[in-house]
Short mmCIF file of C-alpha atoms and ligand atoms in Angstrom, two decimals:
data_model
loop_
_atom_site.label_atom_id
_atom_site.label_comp_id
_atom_site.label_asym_id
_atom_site.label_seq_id
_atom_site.Cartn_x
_atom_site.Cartn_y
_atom_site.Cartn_z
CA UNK Y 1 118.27 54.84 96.45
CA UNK Y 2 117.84 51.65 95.05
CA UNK Y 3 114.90 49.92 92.78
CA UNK Y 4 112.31 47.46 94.19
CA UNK Y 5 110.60 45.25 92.12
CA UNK Y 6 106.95 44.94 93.40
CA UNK Y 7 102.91 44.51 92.72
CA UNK Y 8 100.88 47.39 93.00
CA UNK Y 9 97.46 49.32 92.87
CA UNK Y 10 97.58 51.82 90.26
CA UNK Y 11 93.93 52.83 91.36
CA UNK Y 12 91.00 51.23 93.18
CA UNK Y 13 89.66 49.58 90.10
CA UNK Y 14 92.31 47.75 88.72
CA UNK Y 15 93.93 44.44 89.43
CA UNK Y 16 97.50 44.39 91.14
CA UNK Y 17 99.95 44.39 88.54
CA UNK Y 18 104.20 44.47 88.49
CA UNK Y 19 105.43 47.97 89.30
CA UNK Y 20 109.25 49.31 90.13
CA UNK Y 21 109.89 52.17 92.57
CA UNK Y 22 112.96 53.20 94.39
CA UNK Y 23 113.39 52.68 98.53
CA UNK Y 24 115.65 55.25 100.73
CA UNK Y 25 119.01 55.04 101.01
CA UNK Y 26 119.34 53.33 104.94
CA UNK Y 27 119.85 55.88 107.50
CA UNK Y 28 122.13 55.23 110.80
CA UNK Y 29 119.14 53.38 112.61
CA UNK Y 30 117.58 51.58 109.35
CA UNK Y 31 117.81 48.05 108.52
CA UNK Y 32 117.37 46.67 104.65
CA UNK Y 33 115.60 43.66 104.68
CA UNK Y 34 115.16 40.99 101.37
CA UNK Y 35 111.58 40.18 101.59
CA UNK Y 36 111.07 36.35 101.41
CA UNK Y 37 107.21 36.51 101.74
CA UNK Y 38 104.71 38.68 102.49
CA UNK Y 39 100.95 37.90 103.83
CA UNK Y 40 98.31 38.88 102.13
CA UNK Y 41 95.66 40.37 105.13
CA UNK Y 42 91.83 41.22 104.21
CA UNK Y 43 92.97 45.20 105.26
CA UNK Y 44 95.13 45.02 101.63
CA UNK Y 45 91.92 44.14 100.00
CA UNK Y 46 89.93 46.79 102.02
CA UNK Y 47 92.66 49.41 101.04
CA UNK Y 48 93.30 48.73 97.40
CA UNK Y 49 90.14 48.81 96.75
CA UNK Y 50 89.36 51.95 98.88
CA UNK Y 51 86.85 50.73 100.56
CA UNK Y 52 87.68 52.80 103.43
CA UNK Y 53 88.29 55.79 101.81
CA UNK Y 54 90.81 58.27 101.26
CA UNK Y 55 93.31 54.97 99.87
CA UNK Y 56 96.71 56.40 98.22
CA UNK Y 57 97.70 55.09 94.66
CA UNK Y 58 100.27 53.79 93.34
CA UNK Y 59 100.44 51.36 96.40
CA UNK Y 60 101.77 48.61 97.28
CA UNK Y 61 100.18 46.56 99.63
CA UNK Y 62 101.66 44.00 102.68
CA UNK Y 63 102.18 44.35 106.29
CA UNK Y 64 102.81 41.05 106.80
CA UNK Y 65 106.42 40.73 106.21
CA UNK Y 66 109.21 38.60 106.74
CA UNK Y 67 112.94 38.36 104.72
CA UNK Y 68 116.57 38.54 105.56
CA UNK Y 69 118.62 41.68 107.11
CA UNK Y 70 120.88 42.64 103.54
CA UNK Y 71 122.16 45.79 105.59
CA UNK Y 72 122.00 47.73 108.36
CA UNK Y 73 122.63 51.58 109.32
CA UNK Y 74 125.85 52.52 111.26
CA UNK Y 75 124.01 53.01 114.46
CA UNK Y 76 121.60 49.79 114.74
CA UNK Y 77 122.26 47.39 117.50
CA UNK Y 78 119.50 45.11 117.39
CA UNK Y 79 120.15 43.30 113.99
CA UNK Y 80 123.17 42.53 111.88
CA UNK Y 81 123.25 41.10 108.35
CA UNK Y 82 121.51 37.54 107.92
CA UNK Y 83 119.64 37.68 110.67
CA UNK Y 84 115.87 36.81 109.85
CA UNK Y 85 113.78 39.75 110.20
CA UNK Y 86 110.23 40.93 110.37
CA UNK Y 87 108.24 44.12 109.55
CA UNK Y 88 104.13 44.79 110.64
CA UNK Y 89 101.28 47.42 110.19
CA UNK Y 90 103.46 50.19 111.07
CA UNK Y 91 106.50 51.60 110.47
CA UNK Y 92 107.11 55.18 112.45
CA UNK Y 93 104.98 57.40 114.81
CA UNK Y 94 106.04 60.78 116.49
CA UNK Y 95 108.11 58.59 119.19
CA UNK Y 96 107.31 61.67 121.66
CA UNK Y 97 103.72 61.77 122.64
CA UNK Y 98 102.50 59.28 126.37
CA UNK Y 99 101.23 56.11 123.83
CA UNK Y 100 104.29 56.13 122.00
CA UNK Y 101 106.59 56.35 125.39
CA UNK Y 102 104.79 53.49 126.61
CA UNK Y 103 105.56 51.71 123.12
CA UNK Y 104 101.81 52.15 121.70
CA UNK Y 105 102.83 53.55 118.72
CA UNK Y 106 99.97 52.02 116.90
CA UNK Y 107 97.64 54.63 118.96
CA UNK Y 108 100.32 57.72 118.61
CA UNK Y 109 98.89 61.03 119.23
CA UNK Y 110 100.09 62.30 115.80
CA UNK Y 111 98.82 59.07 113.95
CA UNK Y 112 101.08 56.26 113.44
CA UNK Y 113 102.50 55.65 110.05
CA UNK Y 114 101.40 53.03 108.11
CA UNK Y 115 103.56 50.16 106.28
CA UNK Y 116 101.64 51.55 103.07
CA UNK Y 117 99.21 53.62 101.83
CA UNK Y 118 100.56 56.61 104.06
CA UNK Y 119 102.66 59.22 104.42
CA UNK Y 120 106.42 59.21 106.10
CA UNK Y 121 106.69 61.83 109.27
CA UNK Y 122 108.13 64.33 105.93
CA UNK Y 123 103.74 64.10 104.97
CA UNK Y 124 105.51 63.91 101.19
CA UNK Y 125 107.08 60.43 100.70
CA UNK Y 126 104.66 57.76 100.16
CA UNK Y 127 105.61 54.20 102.36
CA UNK Y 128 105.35 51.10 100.42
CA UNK Y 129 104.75 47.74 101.39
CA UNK Y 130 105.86 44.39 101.39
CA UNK Y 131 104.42 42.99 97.96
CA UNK Y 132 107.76 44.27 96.99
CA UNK Y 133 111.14 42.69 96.61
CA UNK Y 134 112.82 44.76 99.74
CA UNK Y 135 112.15 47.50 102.98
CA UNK Y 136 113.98 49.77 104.42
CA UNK Y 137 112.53 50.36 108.04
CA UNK Y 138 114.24 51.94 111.35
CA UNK Y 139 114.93 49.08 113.47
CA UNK Y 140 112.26 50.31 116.04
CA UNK Y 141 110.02 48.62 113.61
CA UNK Y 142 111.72 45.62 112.59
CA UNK Y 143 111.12 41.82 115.04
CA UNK Y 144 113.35 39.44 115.50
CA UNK Y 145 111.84 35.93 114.28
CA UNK Y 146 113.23 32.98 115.74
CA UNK Y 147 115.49 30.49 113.69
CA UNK Y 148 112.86 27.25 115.08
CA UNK Y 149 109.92 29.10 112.78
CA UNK Y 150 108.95 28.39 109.59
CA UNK Y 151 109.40 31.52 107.54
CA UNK Y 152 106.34 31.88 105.63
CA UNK Y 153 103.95 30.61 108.05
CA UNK Y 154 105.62 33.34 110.36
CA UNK Y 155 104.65 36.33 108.12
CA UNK Y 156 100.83 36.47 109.59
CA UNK Y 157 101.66 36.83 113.29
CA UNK Y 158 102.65 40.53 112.25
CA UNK Y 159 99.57 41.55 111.83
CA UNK Y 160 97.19 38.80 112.19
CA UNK Y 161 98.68 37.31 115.34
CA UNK Y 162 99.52 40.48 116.87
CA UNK Y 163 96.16 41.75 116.18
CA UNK Y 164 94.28 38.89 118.26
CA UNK Y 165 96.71 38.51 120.61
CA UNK Y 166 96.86 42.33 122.15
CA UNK Y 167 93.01 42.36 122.77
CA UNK Y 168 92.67 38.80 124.09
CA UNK Y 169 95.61 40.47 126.85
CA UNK Y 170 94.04 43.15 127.70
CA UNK Y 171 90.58 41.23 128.47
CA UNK Y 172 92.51 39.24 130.55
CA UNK Y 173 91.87 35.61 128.94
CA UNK Y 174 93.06 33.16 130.92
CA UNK Y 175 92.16 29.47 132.15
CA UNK Y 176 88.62 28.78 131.75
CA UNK Y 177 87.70 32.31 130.35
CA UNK Y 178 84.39 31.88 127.90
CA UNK Y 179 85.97 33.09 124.84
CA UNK Y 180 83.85 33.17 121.14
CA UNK Y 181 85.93 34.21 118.31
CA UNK Y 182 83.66 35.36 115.40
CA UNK Y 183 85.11 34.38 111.97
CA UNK Y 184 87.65 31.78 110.70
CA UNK Y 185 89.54 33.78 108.47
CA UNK Y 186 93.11 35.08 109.09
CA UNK Y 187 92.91 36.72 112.16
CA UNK Y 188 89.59 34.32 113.34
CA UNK Y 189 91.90 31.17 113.07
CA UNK Y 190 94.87 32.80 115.01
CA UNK Y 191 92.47 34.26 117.62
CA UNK Y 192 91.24 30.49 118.13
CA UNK Y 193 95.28 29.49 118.55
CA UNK Y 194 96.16 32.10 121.18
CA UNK Y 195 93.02 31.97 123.07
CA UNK Y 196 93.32 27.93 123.24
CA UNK Y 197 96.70 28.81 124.46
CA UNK Y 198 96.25 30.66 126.95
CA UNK Y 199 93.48 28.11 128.66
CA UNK Y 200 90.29 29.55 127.78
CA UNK Y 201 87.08 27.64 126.76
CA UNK Y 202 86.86 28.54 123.25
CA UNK Y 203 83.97 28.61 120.91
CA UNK Y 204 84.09 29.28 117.03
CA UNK Y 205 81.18 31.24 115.67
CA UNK Y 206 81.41 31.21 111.93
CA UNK Y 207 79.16 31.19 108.89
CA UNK Y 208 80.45 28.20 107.42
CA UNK Y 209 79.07 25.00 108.02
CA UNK Y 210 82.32 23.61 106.26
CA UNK Y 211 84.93 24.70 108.92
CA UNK Y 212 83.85 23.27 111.84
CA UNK Y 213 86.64 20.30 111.41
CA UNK Y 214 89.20 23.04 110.93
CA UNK Y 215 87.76 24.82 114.28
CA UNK Y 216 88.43 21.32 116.30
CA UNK Y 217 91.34 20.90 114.62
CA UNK Y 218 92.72 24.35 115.40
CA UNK Y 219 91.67 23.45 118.92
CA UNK Y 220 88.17 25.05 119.64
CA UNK Y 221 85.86 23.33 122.00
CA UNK Y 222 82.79 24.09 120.18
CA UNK Y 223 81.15 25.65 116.80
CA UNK Y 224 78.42 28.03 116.88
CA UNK Y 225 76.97 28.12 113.29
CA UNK Y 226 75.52 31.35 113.64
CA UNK Y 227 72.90 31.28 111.06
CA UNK Y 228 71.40 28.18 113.10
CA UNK Y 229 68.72 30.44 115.43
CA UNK Y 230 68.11 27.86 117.80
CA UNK Y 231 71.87 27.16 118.46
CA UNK Y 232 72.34 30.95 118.51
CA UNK Y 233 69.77 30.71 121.42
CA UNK Y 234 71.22 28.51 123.46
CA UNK Y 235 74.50 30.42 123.38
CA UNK Y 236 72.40 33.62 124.62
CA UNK Y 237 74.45 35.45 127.52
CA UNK Y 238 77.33 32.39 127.51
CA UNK Y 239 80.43 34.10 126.58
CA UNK Y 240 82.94 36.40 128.74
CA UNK Y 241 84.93 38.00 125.50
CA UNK Y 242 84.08 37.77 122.21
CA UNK Y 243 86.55 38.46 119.72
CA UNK Y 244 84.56 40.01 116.05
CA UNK Y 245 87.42 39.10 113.29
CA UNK Y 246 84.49 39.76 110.91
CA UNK Y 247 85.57 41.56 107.42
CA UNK Y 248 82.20 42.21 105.85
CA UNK Y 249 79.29 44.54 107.28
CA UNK Y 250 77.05 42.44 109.84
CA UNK Y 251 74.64 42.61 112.60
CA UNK Y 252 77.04 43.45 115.71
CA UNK Y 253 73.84 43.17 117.96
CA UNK Y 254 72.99 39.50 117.27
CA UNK Y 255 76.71 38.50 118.79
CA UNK Y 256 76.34 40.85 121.49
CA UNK Y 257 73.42 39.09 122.78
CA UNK Y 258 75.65 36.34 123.62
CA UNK Y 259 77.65 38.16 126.81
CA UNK Y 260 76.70 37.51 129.66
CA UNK Y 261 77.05 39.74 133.01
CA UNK Y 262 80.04 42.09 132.01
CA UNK Y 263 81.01 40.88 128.65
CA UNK Y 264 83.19 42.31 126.19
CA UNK Y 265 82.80 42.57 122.50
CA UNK Y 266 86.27 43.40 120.91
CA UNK Y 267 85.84 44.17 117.48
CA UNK Y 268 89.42 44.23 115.74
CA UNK Y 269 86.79 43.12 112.17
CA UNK Y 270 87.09 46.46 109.42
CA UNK Y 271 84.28 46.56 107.69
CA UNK Y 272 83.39 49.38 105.93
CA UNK Y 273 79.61 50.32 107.30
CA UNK Y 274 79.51 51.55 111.04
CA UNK Y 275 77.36 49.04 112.97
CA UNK Y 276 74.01 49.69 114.16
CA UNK Y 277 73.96 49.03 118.36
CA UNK Y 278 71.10 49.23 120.55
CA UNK Y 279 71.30 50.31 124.43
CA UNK Y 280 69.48 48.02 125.03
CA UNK Y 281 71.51 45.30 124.34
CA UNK Y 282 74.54 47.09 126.25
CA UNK Y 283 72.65 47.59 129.49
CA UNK Y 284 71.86 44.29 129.81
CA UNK Y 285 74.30 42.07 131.36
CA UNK Y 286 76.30 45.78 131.46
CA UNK Y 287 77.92 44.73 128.06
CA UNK Y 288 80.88 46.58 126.51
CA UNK Y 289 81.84 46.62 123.08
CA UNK Y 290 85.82 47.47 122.43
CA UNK Y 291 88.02 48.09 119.71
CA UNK Y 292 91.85 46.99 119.29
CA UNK Y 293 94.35 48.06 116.65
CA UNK Y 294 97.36 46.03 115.74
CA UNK Y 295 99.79 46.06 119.13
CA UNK Y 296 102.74 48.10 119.74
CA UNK Y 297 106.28 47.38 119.13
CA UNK Y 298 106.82 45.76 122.51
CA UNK Y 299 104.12 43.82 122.71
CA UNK Y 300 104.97 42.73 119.21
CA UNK Y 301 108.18 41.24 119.74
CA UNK Y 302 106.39 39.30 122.99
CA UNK Y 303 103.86 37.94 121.18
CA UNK Y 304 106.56 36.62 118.15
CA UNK Y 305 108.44 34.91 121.50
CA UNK Y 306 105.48 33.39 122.47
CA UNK Y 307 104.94 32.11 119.75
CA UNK Y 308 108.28 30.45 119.30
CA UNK Y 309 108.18 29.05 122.93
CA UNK Y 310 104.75 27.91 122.30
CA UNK Y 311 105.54 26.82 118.72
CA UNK Y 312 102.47 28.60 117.46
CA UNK Y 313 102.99 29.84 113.38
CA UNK Y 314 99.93 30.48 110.82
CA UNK Y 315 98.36 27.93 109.02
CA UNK Y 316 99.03 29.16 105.50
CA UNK Y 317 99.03 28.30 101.78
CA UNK Y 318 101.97 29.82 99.61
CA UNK Y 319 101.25 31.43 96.39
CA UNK Y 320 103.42 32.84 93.64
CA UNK Y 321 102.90 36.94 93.73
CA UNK Y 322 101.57 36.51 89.98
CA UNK Y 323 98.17 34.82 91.99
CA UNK Y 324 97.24 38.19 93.99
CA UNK Y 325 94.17 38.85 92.40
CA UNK Y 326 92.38 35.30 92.87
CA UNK Y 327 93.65 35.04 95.86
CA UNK Y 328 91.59 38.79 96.88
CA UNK Y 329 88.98 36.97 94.85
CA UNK Y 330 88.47 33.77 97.09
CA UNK Y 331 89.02 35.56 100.23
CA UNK Y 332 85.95 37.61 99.51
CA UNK Y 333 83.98 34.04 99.34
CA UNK Y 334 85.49 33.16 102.48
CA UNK Y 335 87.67 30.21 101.00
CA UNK Y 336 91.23 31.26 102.32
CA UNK Y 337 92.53 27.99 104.77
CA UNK Y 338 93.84 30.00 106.68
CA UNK Y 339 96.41 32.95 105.30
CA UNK Y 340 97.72 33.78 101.42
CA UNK Y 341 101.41 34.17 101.75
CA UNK Y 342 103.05 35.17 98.35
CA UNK Y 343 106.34 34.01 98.18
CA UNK Y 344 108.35 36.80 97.01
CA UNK Y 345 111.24 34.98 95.52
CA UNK Y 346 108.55 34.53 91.95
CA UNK Y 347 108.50 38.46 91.60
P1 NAP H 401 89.52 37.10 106.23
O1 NAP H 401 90.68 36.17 106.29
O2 NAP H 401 88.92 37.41 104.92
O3 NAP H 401 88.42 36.53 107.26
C1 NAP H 401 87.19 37.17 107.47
C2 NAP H 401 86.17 36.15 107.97
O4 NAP H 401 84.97 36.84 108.31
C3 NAP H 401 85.73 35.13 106.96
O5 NAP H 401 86.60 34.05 106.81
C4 NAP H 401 84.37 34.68 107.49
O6 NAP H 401 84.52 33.65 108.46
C5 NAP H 401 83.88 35.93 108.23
N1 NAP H 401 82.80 36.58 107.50
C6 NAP H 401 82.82 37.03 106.22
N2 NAP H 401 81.65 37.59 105.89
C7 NAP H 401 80.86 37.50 107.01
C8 NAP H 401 79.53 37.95 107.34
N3 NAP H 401 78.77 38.58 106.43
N4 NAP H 401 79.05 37.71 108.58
C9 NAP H 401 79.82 37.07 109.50
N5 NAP H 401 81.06 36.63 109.25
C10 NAP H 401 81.57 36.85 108.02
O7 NAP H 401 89.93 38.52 106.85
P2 NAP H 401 91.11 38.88 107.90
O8 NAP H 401 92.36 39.15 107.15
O9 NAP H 401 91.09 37.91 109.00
O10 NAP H 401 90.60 40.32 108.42
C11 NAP H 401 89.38 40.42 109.13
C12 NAP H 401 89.03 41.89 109.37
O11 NAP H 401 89.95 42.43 110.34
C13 NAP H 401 89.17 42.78 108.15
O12 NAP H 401 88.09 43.71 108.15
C14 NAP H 401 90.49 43.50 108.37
O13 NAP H 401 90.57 44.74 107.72
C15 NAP H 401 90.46 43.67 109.86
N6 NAP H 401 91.77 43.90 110.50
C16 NAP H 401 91.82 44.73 111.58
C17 NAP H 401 93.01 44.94 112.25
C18 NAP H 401 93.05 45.77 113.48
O14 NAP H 401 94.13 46.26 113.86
N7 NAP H 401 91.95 45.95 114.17
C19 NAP H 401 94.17 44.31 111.79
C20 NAP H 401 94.09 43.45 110.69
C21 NAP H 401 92.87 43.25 110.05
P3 NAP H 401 83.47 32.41 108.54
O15 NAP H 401 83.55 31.74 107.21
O16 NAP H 401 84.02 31.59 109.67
O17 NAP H 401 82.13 33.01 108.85
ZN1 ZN H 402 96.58 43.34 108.41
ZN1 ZN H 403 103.29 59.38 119.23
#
């Protein structure tokens, strides 16, 4: 065992605040990493703060994690010491059951276990994130991260990236695809990266007036401000794919009226009230609305490559961990450019 320094939870009330617990001893397949920084995803807030229910304290929070390999187990062949490492959303699943053979772990049969605020396959030891000082993960679990990217602006594409990325595969985005991602916020801004990326025609539909520089910047083609009902209008039935990165409880129906024949909504947004969706608006055009969790460990590591090929990282500001709480604080007033990453050398 040894000691990690860290910031937790002590219940869904209280602020984060400094907090020591001890990690596992590495088995033969585990790999110790040093944390260097950890990003700080709107799911932590959600979590600490229970607002999804059923949230286990003490936690620590962070699935965004990147550090340096301090050991590995006697059996691990994908990492030796120094190499930079990376850890997401998820750290185990049953490894046995059809999603996990196909490397979907994050949609295991048994339930996939979280980075934090869940249980190891024992159901008794509680896993603890990466607002913490070090992880001890089976290398499964662990990403390489190429030497060409920067560190801390690295640490989002393990959840946010991955999290945009998998869904805007599967629909198939490609050159010329109509694409409208719904939110500028962590995941919003990388969903506007990888969908530029990959040669669609993409439109950012926000809330704030004040980020449509940032949207042409980050290399949309066009802003939707959708509280403006006569722009909203003109985008009725436009878009192939629509990508919902939205954190707080909102009208789904309003975006889906902006498919058009065979459109997908793919919400990968948490908020915590279940949407209200009318048939009506599905049978028209023959909508769909989707969900997509995270991305599995293969698709992971392919979507950290592409990145380095493509030299695509997070746009992020660092913070010292001490700034947690105003940093939860501004991200609930939408005013985070574009990712918190604490920098876990100021524990
Ligand atoms: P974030 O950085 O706080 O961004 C959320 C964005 O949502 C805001 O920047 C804002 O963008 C928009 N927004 C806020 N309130 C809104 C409202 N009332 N109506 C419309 N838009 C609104 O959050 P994040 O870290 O990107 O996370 C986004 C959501 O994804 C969270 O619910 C999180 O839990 C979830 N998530 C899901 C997965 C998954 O596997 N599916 C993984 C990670 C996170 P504008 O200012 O542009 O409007
Ligand atoms: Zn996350
Ligand atoms: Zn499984």
């Amino acid at each position: 065992m040894s000691t990690a320094k860290a910031y937790a939870a002590q219940d869904k009330t209280s602020p984060l605040a400094p907090w020591q617990f001890e990690r596992r001893e590495p088995g033969p397949h585990d790999v110790v990493i040093d944390i260097h920084f950890c990003g700080v995803c709107h799911s932590d807030l959600h979590q600490v703060r229970d607002e999804w229910g059923g949230s286990i304290y003490p936690m620590v929070p962070g699935h965004e994690i990147v550090g340096k390999v301090a050991a590995i187990g006697a059996s691990v062949s994908k990492f030796k010491v120094g190499d930079t490492a990376a850890v997401g959303v998820m750290v185990d699943s049953c490894r046995t059951c059809k999603n996990c053979e196909k490397h979907m772990e994050q949609y295991c049969e048994e339930g996939m276990t979280g980075t934090y605020n869940g249980y190891e396959r024992d159901k008794k030891t509680l896993t603890q994130g990466g607002y913490s000082s070090t992880i001890v993960t089976d290398e499964r679990w662990v990403y390489h991260i190429a030497g060409s990217l920067d560190m801390a602006a690295t640490a989002p594409l393990l959840c946010a990236g991955i999290t945009t990325y998998s869904p805007l595969r599967f629909a198939g985005v490609t050159k010329g695809t109509r694409v409208g991602i719904i939110g500028l916020g962590g995941l919003g801004h990388m969903g506007v990266k990888f969908a530029v990326s990959f040669g669609a025609e993409v439109t950012l539909i926000s809330t704030s007036p004040s980020k449509q520089k940032d949207a042409e910047r980050l290399g949309a083609h066009h802003f939707l401000l959708s509280t403006d009902k006569a722009a909203m209008k003109k985008y009725q039935g436009y878009f192939d794919v629509l990508l919902d990165c939205v954190s707080a409880n909102h009208d789904y129906g309003m975006y889906l009226n902006l498919l058009g024949l065979e459109g997908k909504l793919m919400a990968v947004g948490l908020p915590s009230e279940n949407p209200v969706v009318s048939p009506f608006a599905l049978i028209t055009n023959r909508r769909t609305i989707t969900g997509s969790m995270i991305g599995g460990t293969v698709e992971t590591q392919e979507m950290l490559d592409y990145c380095a090929a493509h030299n695509i990282v997070s746009d992020v500001e660092v913070i010292p961990v001490q700034q947690i709480n105003e940093a939860f604080e501004r991200m609930l007033k939408n005013d985070v450019r574009y990712r918190f990453v604490l920098d876990m050398k100021t524990l």
